[in-house]
mmCIF file of C-alpha atoms in Angstrom:
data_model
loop_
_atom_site.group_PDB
_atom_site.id
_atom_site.type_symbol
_atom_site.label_atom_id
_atom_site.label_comp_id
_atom_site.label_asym_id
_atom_site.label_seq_id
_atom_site.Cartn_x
_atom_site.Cartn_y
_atom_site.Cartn_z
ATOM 1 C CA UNK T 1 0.000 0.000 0.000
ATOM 2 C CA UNK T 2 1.443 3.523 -0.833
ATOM 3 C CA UNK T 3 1.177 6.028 1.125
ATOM 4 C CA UNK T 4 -1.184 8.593 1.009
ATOM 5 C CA UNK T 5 -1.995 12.178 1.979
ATOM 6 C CA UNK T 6 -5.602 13.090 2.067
ATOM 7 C CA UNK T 7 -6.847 16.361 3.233
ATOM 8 C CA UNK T 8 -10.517 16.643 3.822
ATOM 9 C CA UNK T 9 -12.200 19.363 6.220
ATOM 10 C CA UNK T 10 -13.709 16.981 9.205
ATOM 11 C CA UNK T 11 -16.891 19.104 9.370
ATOM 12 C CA UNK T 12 -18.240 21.509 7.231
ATOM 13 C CA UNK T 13 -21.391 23.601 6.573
ATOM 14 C CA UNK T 14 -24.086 22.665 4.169
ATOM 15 C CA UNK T 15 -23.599 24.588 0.881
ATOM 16 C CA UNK T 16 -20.049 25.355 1.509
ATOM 17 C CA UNK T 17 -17.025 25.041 -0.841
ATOM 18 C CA UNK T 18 -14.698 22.935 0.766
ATOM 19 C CA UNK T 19 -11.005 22.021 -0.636
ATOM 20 C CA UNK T 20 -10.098 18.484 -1.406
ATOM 21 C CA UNK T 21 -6.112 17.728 -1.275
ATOM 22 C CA UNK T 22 -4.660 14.150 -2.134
ATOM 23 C CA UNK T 23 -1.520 13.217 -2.573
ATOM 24 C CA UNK T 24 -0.116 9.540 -2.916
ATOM 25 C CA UNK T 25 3.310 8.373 -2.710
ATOM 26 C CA UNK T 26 4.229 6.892 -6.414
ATOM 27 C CA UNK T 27 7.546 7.035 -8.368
ATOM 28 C CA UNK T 28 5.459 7.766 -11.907
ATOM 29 C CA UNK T 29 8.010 6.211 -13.828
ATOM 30 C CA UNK T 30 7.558 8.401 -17.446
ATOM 31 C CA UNK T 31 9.144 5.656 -19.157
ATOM 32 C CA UNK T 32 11.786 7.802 -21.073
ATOM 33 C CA UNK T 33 14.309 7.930 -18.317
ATOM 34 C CA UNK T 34 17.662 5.573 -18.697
ATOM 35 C CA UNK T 35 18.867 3.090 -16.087
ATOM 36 C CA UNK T 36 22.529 2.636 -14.851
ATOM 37 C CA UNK T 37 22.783 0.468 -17.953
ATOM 38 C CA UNK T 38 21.407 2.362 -20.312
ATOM 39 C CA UNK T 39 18.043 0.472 -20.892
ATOM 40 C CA UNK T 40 14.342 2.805 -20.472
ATOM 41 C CA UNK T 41 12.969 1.968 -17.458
ATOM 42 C CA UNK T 42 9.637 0.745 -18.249
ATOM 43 C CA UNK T 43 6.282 2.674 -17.636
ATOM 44 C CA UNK T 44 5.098 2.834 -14.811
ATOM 45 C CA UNK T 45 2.460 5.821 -13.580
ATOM 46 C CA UNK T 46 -0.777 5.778 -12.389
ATOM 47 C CA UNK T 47 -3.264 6.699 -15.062
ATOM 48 C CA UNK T 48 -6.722 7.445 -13.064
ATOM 49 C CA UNK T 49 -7.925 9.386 -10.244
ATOM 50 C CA UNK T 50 -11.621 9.084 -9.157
ATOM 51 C CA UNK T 51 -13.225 10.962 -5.865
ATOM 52 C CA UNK T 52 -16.979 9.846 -5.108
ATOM 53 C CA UNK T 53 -19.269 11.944 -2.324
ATOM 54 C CA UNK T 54 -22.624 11.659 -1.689
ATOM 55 C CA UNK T 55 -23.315 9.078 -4.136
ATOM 56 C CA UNK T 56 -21.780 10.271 -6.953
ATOM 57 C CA UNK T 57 -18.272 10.839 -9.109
ATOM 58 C CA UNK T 58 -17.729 14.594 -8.083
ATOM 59 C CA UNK T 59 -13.835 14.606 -9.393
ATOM 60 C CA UNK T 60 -11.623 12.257 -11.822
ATOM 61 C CA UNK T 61 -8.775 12.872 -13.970
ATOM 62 C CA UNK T 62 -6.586 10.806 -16.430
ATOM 63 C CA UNK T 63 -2.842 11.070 -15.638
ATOM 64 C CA UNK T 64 0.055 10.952 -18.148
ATOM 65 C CA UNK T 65 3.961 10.906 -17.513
ATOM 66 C CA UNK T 66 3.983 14.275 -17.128
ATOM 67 C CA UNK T 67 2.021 14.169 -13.915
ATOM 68 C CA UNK T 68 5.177 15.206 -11.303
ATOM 69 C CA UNK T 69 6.195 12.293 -8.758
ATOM 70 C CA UNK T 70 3.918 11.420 -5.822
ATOM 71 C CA UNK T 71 0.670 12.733 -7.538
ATOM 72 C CA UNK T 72 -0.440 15.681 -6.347
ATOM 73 C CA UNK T 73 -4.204 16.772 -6.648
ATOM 74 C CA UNK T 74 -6.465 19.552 -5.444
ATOM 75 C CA UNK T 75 -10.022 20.229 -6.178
ATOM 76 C CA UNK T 76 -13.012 21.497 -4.606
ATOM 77 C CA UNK T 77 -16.786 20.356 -3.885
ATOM 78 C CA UNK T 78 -19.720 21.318 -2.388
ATOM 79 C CA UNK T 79 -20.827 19.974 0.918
ATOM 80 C CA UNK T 80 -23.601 18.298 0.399
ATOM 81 C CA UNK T 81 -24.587 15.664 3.464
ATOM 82 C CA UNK T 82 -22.463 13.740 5.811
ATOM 83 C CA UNK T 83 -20.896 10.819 4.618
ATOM 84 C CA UNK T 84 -17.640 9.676 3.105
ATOM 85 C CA UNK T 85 -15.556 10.988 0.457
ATOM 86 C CA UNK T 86 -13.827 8.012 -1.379
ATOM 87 C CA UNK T 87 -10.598 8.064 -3.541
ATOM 88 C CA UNK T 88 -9.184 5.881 -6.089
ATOM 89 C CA UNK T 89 -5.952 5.611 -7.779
ATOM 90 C CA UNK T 90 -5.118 2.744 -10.526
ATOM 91 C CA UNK T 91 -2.055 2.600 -12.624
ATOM 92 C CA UNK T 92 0.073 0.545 -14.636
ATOM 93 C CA UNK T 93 0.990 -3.162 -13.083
ATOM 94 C CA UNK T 94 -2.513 -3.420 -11.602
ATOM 95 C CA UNK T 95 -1.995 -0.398 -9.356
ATOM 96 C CA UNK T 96 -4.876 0.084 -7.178
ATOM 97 C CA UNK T 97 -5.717 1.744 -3.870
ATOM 98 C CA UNK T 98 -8.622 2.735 -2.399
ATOM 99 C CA UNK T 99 -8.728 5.472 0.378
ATOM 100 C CA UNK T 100 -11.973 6.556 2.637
ATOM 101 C CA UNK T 101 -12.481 9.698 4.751
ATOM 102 C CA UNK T 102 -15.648 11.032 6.326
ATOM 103 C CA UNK T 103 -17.080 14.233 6.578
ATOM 104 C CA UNK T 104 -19.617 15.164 9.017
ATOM 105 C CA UNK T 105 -22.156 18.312 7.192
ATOM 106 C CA UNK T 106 -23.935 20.384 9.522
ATOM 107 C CA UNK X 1 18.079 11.194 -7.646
ATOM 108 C CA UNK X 2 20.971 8.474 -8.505
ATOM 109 C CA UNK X 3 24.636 9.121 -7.507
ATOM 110 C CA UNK X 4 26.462 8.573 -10.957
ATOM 111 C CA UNK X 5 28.285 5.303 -11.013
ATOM 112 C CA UNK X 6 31.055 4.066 -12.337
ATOM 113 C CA UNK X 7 28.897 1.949 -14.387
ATOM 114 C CA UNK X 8 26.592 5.059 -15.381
ATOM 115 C CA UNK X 9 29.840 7.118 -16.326
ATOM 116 C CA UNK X 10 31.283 4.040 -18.761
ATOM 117 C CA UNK X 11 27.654 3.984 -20.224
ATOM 118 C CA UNK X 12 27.580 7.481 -20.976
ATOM 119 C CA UNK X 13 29.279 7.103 -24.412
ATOM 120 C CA UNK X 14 26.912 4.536 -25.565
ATOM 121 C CA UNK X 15 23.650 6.816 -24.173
ATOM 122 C CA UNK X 16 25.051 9.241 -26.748
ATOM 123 C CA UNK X 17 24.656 6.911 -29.309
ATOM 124 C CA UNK X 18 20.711 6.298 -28.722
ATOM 125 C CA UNK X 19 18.850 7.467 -31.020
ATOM 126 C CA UNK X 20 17.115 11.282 -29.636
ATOM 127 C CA UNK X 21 13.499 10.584 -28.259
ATOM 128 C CA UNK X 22 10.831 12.103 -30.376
ATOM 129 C CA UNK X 23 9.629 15.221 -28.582
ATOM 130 C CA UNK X 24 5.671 16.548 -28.716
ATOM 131 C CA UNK X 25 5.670 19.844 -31.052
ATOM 132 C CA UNK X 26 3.077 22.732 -31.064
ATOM 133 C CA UNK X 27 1.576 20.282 -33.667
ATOM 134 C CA UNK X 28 1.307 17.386 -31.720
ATOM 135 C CA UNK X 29 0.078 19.570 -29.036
ATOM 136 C CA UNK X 30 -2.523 21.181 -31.366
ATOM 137 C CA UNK X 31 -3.380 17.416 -32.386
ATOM 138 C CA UNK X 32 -3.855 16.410 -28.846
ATOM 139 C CA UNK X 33 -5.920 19.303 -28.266
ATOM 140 C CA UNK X 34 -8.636 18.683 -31.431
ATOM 141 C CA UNK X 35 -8.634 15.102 -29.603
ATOM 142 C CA UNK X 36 -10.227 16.705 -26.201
ATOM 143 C CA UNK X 37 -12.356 19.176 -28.270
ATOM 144 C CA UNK X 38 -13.596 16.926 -31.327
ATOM 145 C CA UNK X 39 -12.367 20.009 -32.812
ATOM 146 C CA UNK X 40 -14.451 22.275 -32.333
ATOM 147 C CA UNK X 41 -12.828 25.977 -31.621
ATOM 148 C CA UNK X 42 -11.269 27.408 -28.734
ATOM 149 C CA UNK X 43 -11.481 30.374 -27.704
ATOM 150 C CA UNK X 44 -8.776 32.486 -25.612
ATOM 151 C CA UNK X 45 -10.319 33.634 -22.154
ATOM 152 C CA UNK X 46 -12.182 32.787 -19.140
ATOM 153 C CA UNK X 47 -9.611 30.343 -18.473
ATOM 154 C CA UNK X 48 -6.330 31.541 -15.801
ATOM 155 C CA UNK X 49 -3.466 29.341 -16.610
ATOM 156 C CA UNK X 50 -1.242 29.398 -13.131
ATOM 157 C CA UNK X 51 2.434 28.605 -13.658
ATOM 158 C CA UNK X 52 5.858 30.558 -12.270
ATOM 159 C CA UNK X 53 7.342 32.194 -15.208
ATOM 160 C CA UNK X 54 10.718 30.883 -14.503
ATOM 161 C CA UNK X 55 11.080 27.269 -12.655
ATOM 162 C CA UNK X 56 14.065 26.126 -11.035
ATOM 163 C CA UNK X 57 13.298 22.149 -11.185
ATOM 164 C CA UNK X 58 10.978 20.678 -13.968
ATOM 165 C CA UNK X 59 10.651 17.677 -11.959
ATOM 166 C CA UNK X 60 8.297 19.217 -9.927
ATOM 167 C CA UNK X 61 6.397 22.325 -10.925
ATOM 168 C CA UNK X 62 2.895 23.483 -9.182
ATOM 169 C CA UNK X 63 0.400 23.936 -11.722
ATOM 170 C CA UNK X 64 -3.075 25.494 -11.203
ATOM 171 C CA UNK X 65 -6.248 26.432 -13.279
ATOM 172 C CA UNK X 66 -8.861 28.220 -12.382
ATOM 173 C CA UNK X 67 -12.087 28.749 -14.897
ATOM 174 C CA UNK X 68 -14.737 31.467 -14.461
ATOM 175 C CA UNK X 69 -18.173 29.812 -14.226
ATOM 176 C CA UNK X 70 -20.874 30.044 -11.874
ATOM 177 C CA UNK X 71 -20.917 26.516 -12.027
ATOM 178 C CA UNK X 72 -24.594 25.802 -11.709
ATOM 179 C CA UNK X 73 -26.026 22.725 -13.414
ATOM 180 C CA UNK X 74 -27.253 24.721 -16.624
ATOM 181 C CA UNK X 75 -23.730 26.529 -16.863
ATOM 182 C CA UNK X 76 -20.661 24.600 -15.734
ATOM 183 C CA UNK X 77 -17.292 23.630 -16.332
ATOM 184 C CA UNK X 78 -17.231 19.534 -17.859
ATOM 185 C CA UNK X 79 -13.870 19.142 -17.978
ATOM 186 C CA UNK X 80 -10.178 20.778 -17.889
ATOM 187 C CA UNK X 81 -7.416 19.823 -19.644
ATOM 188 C CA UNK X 82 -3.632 20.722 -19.649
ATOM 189 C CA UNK X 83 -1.262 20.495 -22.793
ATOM 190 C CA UNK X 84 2.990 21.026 -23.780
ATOM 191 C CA UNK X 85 4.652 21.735 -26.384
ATOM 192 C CA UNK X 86 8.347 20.201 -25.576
ATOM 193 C CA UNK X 87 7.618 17.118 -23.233
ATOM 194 C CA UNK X 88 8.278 13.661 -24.878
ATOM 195 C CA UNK X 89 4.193 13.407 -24.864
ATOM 196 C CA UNK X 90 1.870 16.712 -25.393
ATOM 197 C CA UNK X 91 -0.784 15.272 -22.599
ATOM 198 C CA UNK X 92 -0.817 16.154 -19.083
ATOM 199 C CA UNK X 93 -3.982 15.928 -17.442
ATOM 200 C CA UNK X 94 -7.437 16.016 -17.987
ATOM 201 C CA UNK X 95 -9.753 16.201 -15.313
ATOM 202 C CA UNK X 96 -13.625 15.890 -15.660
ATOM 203 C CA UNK X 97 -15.950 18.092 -12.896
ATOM 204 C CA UNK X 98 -19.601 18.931 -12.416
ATOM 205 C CA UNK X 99 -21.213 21.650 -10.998
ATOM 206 C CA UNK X 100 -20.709 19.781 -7.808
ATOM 207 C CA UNK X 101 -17.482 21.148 -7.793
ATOM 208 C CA UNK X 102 -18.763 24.605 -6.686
ATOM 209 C CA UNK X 103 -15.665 26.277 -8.395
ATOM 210 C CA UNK X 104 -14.140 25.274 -11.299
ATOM 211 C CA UNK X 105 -10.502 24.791 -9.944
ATOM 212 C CA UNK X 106 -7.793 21.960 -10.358
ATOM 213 C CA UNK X 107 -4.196 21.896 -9.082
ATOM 214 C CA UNK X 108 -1.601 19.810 -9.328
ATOM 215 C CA UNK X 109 2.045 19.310 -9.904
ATOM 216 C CA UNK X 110 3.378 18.395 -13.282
ATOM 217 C CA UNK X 111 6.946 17.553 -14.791
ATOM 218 C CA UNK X 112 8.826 20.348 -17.329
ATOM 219 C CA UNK X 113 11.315 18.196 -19.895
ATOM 220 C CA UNK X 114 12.428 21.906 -21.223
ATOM 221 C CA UNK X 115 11.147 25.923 -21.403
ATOM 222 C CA UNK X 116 7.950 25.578 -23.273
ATOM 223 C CA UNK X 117 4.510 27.000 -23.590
ATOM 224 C CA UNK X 118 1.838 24.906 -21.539
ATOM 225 C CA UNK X 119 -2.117 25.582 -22.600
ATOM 226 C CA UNK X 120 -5.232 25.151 -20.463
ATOM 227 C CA UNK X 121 -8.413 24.447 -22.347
ATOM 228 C CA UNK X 122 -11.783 24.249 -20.387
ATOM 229 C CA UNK X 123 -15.015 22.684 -21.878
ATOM 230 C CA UNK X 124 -17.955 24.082 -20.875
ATOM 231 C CA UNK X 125 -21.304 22.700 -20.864
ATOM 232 C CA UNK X 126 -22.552 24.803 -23.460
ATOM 233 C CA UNK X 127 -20.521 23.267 -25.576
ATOM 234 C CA UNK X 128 -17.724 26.266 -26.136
ATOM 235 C CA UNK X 129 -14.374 25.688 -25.336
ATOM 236 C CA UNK X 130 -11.896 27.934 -23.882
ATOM 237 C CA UNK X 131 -8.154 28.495 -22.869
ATOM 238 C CA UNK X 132 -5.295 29.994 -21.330
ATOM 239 C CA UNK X 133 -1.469 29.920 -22.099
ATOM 240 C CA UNK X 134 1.782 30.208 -19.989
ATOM 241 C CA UNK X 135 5.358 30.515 -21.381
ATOM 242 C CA UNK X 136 7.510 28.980 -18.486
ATOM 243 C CA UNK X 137 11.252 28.948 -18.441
ATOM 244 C CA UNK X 138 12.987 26.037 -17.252
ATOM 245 C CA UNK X 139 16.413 26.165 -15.552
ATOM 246 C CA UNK X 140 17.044 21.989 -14.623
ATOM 247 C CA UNK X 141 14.705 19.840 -16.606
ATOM 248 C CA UNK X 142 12.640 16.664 -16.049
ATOM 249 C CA UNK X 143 13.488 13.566 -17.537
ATOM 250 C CA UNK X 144 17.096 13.912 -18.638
ATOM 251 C CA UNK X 145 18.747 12.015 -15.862
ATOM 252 C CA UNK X 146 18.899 8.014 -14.365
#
């Protein structure tokens, strides 16, 4: 399991804007780069982000080599209803992790 | 980062020899673009590209767009997407977003193989299609190294 970084507001107000930060601990090998011996190192990134809330997709994005190491990824929602916000990564060599937070809506 | 070897420094005569990796160009970038907007025309505006002029390290550079839209379900931003001109691919992201968003925002950090001009295009759900540029210089590039 890599690991993560996930910053979700605890509590928030109904109707408010609230900041989602992620960020996952990956190499996102581009594929281009040389080894020691002079081969490319193979491929290896993750290709797809997905955030769910409140019953639905509210975030996803589609990754390429030139996403920086360690993903980074900020984006905002509106609070809807308590619940859970739920991320997932997946990547090259069957990458796949799953990550859960709640957030309690006032 | 790898400490050069010895190995590394007696293989650095033969890495010369490999033949140069084919680099995206404004007209793979403009490809990759008609391939997000089914080519339909973009328009310069609404859209606010935000890069540092002049980056130190392309391994790492903070990247943010920001799209004005009252994002309300009969006007939103569908989806944001990020392009280069100089990296070995002209992709970088593309994210998709609803009016559930509540602002049409997206940050990240992406990797710089060289000083280039990156371009933001947001499509709305109207239909229209708009965008941004940035000219960033780039001191020690991405990708170069073992």
């Amino acid at each position: 399991m890599a690991r993560v970084l996930i910053n979700v507001p605890r509590s928030a107000k109904r109707g408010d804007i609230i900041t989602i930060r992620t960020l996952i601990q990956h190499t996102m090998e581009t594929g281009y780069r040389p080894n020691a011996q002079g081969e490319v190192v193979p491929r290896d990134i993750i290709r797809r982000f997905t955030c769910s809330y409140d019953g639905a997709v509210i975030f996803s994005a589609e990754l390429s080599p030139a996403i920086a190491a360690n993903p980074f990824l900020s984006f905002t929602t509106v609070a809807t209803r308590s619940g859970t916000v739920t991320m997932t990564w997946e990547g090259d060599n069957g990458f796949a992790q799953t990550e859960t937070r709640p957030i309690e809506v006032t | 980062m790898i400490v050069p070897t010895r190995r590394l420094l007696l293989a650095a005569p033969a890495l010369l020899l490999l033949p140069r990796q084919a680099d995206a160009t404004p007209e793979a970038m403009a490809e990759a673009v008609r391939g997000f907007t089914g080519g339909a025309p973009v328009t310069p505006g609404r859209v606010a590209l935000d890069i540092s002029p002049l980056v130190e390290n392309g391994n790492t550079v903070p990247l943010s767009v920001i799209v004005e839209s009252p994002m309300t379900e009969e006007d939103h931003v569908r989806a944001i997407a990020v392009f280069n001109e100089r990296n070995p691919q002209p992709h970088v992201i593309t994210a998709q977003l609803g009016p559930r968003a509540g602002r049409a925002l997206l940050s990240t950090h992406i990797r710089l193989a060289t000083s280039q001009t990156l371009l933001a295009v947001a499509a709305l759900s109207d239909g229209s299609f708009w965008s941004d540029r940035a000219q960033v210089v780039v001191t020690l590039a991405a990708c170069i190294e073992g």
